[in-house]
CSV table of C-alpha atoms in Angstrom, one decimal:
chain,number,residue,atom,x,y,z
A,1,MET,CA,-0.4,0.1,0.1
A,2,LEU,CA,1.1,3.7,0.0
A,3,SER,CA,0.7,5.6,2.7
A,4,LEU,CA,-1.0,9.2,3.1
A,5,GLN,CA,1.9,10.9,2.5
A,6,GLU,CA,3.0,8.9,-0.8
A,7,TYR,CA,-0.8,9.0,-2.3
A,8,SER,CA,-0.9,12.6,-1.7
A,9,LYS,CA,2.7,13.1,-3.6
A,10,LEU,CA,1.8,10.5,-6.4
A,11,ALA,CA,-1.7,12.5,-7.2
A,12,ARG,CA,0.1,15.9,-7.0
A,13,THR,CA,3.1,14.7,-9.2
A,14,ALA,CA,1.0,13.2,-12.1
A,15,LEU,CA,-1.3,16.3,-12.2
A,16,LYS,CA,2.0,18.1,-12.4
A,17,LEU,CA,3.5,15.8,-15.5
A,18,SER,CA,0.4,16.3,-17.5
A,19,ARG,CA,0.1,20.3,-16.8
A,20,ALA,CA,3.6,20.4,-17.6
A,21,MET,CA,3.2,18.6,-21.0
A,22,VAL,CA,6.2,16.5,-20.0
A,23,VAL,CA,7.5,14.2,-22.5
A,24,SER,CA,8.3,10.5,-21.1
A,25,PRO,CA,11.4,8.8,-21.3
A,26,GLU,CA,12.1,6.0,-23.5
A,27,LEU,CA,12.9,3.3,-20.5
A,28,LYS,CA,12.6,-0.1,-19.9
A,29,SER,CA,10.9,-1.4,-16.5
A,30,THR,CA,15.0,-2.3,-15.8
A,31,GLU,CA,15.9,1.8,-16.5
A,32,GLY,CA,17.4,0.5,-19.6
A,33,GLN,CA,17.2,2.0,-23.1
A,34,ARG,CA,14.8,0.7,-25.7
A,35,GLU,CA,15.7,0.6,-29.5
A,36,ARG,CA,11.9,0.2,-30.0
A,37,PHE,CA,9.4,2.2,-28.0
A,38,TRP,CA,6.2,0.3,-27.8
A,39,VAL,CA,4.0,3.3,-26.0
A,40,ALA,CA,2.8,5.1,-29.3
A,41,PRO,CA,4.1,9.0,-29.7
A,42,ARG,CA,0.4,10.1,-28.9
A,43,ASN,CA,0.8,8.5,-25.4
A,44,ARG,CA,4.4,9.9,-24.5
A,45,MET,CA,2.7,13.1,-22.9
A,46,MET,CA,0.9,12.3,-19.8
A,47,THR,CA,-2.8,13.5,-20.1
A,48,PRO,CA,-5.1,14.4,-16.7
A,49,ASP,CA,-6.5,10.7,-16.9
A,50,MET,CA,-3.5,9.2,-14.4
A,51,PHE,CA,-4.4,12.0,-12.0
A,52,TRP,CA,-7.9,10.7,-12.1
A,53,VAL,CA,-7.1,7.3,-12.1
A,54,ILE,CA,-5.1,7.5,-9.0
A,55,ARG,CA,-7.7,9.2,-6.9
A,56,PHE,CA,-10.4,7.0,-8.4
A,57,MET,CA,-9.1,4.0,-7.7
A,58,VAL,CA,-7.9,4.9,-4.0
A,59,ASN,CA,-11.4,6.1,-3.6
A,60,SER,CA,-13.8,3.3,-5.4
A,61,PHE,CA,-11.9,-0.2,-4.7
A,62,VAL,CA,-11.8,-1.0,-8.4
A,63,ARG,CA,-9.3,-3.0,-9.6
A,64,PRO,CA,-7.1,-2.3,-12.6
A,65,GLY,CA,-8.8,-4.5,-15.0
A,66,ASP,CA,-12.1,-2.7,-14.0
A,67,LEU,CA,-10.7,0.4,-15.7
A,68,ARG,CA,-10.3,-1.1,-19.1
A,69,GLN,CA,-13.8,-1.8,-19.5
A,70,LEU,CA,-15.4,0.6,-17.0
A,71,LYS,CA,-17.8,2.9,-19.4
A,72,HIS,CA,-20.0,5.9,-18.6
A,73,LYS,CA,-23.1,4.0,-18.6
A,74,HIS,CA,-22.0,1.6,-15.8
A,75,VAL,CA,-21.9,5.1,-13.5
A,76,THR,CA,-24.5,6.9,-11.5
A,77,VAL,CA,-23.8,9.6,-9.2
A,78,VAL,CA,-26.2,9.1,-6.1
A,79,ARG,CA,-27.0,12.2,-4.1
A,80,GLY,CA,-29.3,11.6,-0.6
A,81,GLN,CA,-27.8,11.2,3.1
A,82,ASN,CA,-24.9,10.1,1.4
A,83,VAL,CA,-22.8,11.3,-1.8
A,84,TYR,CA,-21.4,8.4,-3.7
A,85,LEU,CA,-20.9,6.6,-7.2
A,86,ARG,CA,-22.8,3.3,-8.0
A,87,MET,CA,-21.0,1.4,-10.4
A,88,ASN,CA,-22.6,-1.3,-11.7
A,89,LEU,CA,-19.5,-3.0,-13.5
A,90,PRO,CA,-19.5,-6.5,-15.9
A,91,GLU,CA,-19.0,-9.2,-13.7
A,92,THR,CA,-15.2,-9.7,-12.6
A,93,LYS,CA,-13.9,-13.2,-10.9
A,94,LYS,CA,-17.5,-14.5,-10.4
A,95,HIS,CA,-18.5,-10.8,-8.4
A,96,ASP,CA,-21.3,-8.8,-10.1
A,97,LYS,CA,-22.7,-6.7,-7.5
A,98,PRO,CA,-22.7,-3.0,-7.9
A,99,MET,CA,-19.7,-1.2,-5.9
A,100,VAL,CA,-20.3,2.1,-3.9
A,101,THR,CA,-17.3,4.6,-3.7
A,102,MET,CA,-16.0,7.2,-1.4
A,103,GLN,CA,-17.4,10.7,-1.8
A,104,ALA,CA,-14.3,11.9,-3.3
A,105,ALA,CA,-14.9,9.7,-6.1
A,106,VAL,CA,-17.9,12.0,-7.1
A,107,GLN,CA,-15.6,14.8,-7.9
A,108,VAL,CA,-13.1,13.0,-10.0
A,109,TYR,CA,-15.6,11.3,-11.8
A,110,GLU,CA,-17.4,14.8,-12.6
A,111,SER,CA,-14.0,16.8,-12.9
A,112,LEU,CA,-13.1,14.0,-15.9
A,113,LEU,CA,-17.2,14.2,-17.4
A,114,ARG,CA,-16.8,17.8,-17.8
A,115,HIS,CA,-13.3,17.5,-19.4
A,116,GLN,CA,-14.6,14.8,-21.8
A,117,LYS,CA,-17.6,16.7,-22.9
A,118,MET,CA,-15.5,19.4,-23.8
A,119,GLN,CA,-13.5,16.8,-26.0
A,120,GLY,CA,-16.9,15.6,-27.6
A,121,VAL,CA,-17.1,12.6,-25.6
A,122,GLY,CA,-18.5,11.1,-22.8
A,123,GLY,CA,-21.2,9.4,-23.4
A,124,PRO,CA,-23.0,6.6,-22.2
A,125,GLU,CA,-21.2,4.4,-24.3
A,126,ASP,CA,-17.5,6.0,-24.0
A,127,TYR,CA,-14.7,4.7,-21.6
A,128,LEU,CA,-14.0,6.6,-18.3
A,129,PHE,CA,-10.0,6.9,-19.2
A,130,LEU,CA,-8.3,6.9,-22.4
A,131,PRO,CA,-11.7,7.1,-24.3
A,132,GLU,CA,-10.0,7.3,-27.4
A,133,GLU,CA,-8.3,4.5,-27.0
A,134,ASN,CA,-10.3,1.4,-28.6
A,135,ASP,CA,-7.6,-1.3,-27.8
A,136,ARG,CA,-8.0,-1.5,-24.2
A,137,ASN,CA,-5.7,-3.6,-23.2
A,138,TYR,CA,-3.3,-1.1,-24.7
A,139,ALA,CA,-5.1,1.6,-22.9
A,140,LEU,CA,-4.4,-0.3,-19.9
A,141,ALA,CA,-0.7,-0.8,-20.5
A,142,VAL,CA,-0.4,2.7,-21.1
A,143,LEU,CA,-1.9,4.1,-17.7
A,144,GLY,CA,0.8,0.9,-16.5
A,145,PHE,CA,3.6,3.0,-18.2
A,146,TRP,CA,2.4,6.3,-16.8
A,147,PHE,CA,1.8,4.7,-13.3
A,148,LYS,CA,5.6,3.7,-13.1
A,149,TRP,CA,6.9,6.9,-14.6
A,150,VAL,CA,5.0,9.0,-12.1
A,151,MET,CA,6.2,6.7,-9.2
A,152,ARG,CA,9.8,7.4,-10.7
A,153,GLU,CA,9.1,11.1,-10.6
A,154,ALA,CA,7.7,11.7,-7.6
A,155,GLY,CA,10.9,9.7,-5.7
A,156,LEU,CA,8.8,6.6,-4.5
A,157,ALA,CA,10.3,3.5,-4.5
A,158,THR,CA,9.0,1.3,-7.3
A,159,THR,CA,9.4,-2.1,-5.4
A,160,ASP,CA,8.0,-2.7,-2.2
A,161,ASP,CA,10.1,-4.2,0.8
A,162,LYS,CA,10.2,-7.8,-0.8
A,163,ASN,CA,11.6,-6.5,-4.2
A,164,ARG,CA,8.1,-7.0,-6.0
A,165,PRO,CA,7.3,-4.2,-8.3
A,166,LYS,CA,4.5,-1.6,-7.4
A,167,THR,CA,1.8,-1.7,-10.2
A,168,LEU,CA,-1.7,-0.4,-10.7
A,169,TYR,CA,-2.9,-2.7,-8.0
A,170,CYS,CA,-1.2,-1.0,-5.2
A,171,LEU,CA,-3.8,1.7,-5.4
A,172,ARG,CA,-6.5,-1.0,-4.9
A,173,HIS,CA,-4.5,-2.3,-2.2
A,174,THR,CA,-4.3,1.5,-1.0
A,175,SER,CA,-8.4,1.7,-1.0
A,176,ILE,CA,-8.9,-1.4,0.9
A,177,MET,CA,-5.9,-0.4,3.5
A,178,PHE,CA,-7.1,3.1,3.8
A,179,ARG,CA,-10.6,1.5,4.9
A,180,LEU,CA,-8.9,-0.6,7.7
A,181,LEU,CA,-6.9,1.9,8.9
A,182,TYR,CA,-9.2,5.0,8.9
A,183,GLY,CA,-12.9,4.0,8.6
A,184,GLN,CA,-14.7,4.3,11.9
A,185,GLY,CA,-15.7,0.8,12.5
A,186,ILE,CA,-15.6,-0.8,9.4
A,187,ASP,CA,-17.5,-4.0,8.9
A,188,MET,CA,-15.0,-6.4,7.2
A,189,LEU,CA,-17.6,-8.2,5.1
A,190,THR,CA,-19.2,-5.1,3.8
A,191,LEU,CA,-15.9,-4.0,2.3
A,192,ALA,CA,-15.2,-7.4,0.8
A,193,ARG,CA,-18.4,-7.5,-0.8
A,194,ASN,CA,-18.5,-3.7,-1.9
A,195,ALA,CA,-14.5,-4.3,-3.5
A,196,ARG,CA,-15.8,-8.0,-5.3
A,197,THR,CA,-13.6,-10.0,-3.2
A,198,SER,CA,-13.8,-12.2,0.1
A,199,VAL,CA,-13.0,-11.8,3.7
A,200,GLN,CA,-10.3,-14.1,3.4
A,201,MET,CA,-8.6,-12.7,0.3
A,202,ILE,CA,-8.4,-9.4,2.5
A,203,GLU,CA,-7.2,-11.3,5.4
A,204,ARG,CA,-4.7,-13.3,3.4
A,205,PHE,CA,-3.3,-10.7,1.0
A,206,TYR,CA,-4.5,-6.9,1.5
A,207,ALA,CA,-4.3,-6.8,5.0
A,208,SER,CA,-1.1,-9.3,5.6
A,209,SER,CA,1.1,-6.1,6.5
A,210,LEU,CA,-2.0,-4.7,9.0
A,211,ASP,CA,-0.3,-4.5,12.7
A,212,GLY,CA,-1.8,-3.6,15.8
A,213,GLU,CA,0.5,-0.2,16.0
A,214,MET,CA,-0.9,0.7,12.9
A,215,ASN,CA,-4.4,1.1,14.1
A,216,VAL,CA,-3.6,1.8,17.9
A,217,ALA,CA,-6.4,4.3,18.2
A,218,MET,CA,-9.1,1.5,17.5
A,219,ILE,CA,-7.4,-1.0,19.7
A,220,GLN,CA,-7.3,1.8,22.7
A,221,SER,CA,-11.0,3.0,21.9
A,222,ARG,CA,-14.0,2.3,24.3
A,223,ARG,CA,-17.4,2.0,23.9
A,224,SER,CA,-19.9,5.5,24.7
A,225,GLY,CA,-22.3,5.0,28.0
A,226,LYS,CA,-21.6,3.3,31.2
A,227,LEU,CA,-20.7,-0.7,31.4
A,228,SER,CA,-23.4,-2.9,32.9
A,229,LYS,CA,-22.3,-4.9,35.9
């Protein structure tokens, strides 16, 4: 997972790169030079999509693969006692129930939708991210490339403490962990179902690095009112 500080720095760096219209370096994941670069010239310059992806994933629990197929017709803005996005995504890993997001995802979605409407897209059948790319596997690969680029530019470690590369998937990991760390009385079953996974998967993989000191405030919390004798 990313810490709050790392997440904030990552998002700021993505926004800065897109606004500065910087061209990406032709680097392999091993930092070596390529003779032929696989990213098309039109994708060498980062768009605001990367900034939106970072914030959207951390506030919506989606998998990177969901970004590939997520269209505007799958998203509904709900405004009531709570404000959130309801996402009726295509079935993934035998899960087909709607997902709901954090309130911050609404602002991200409405920002990208306004931007896309100005570009003549943003209809029900248009994709949320990189809608101009018809090859959706390529679109997801571009987002993965941009993510590594932003990580390097932000000065963040591109591997974890077990030397595994950090990919877009760490944003989903961060989303789930932020709820476990900062959500008030979060119910594990509800979280798992909303993230289209299982409690066992959260305990085995996502929360495997969680320890008591990371959530010491909850460990020390007390119920309100007097205890019955």
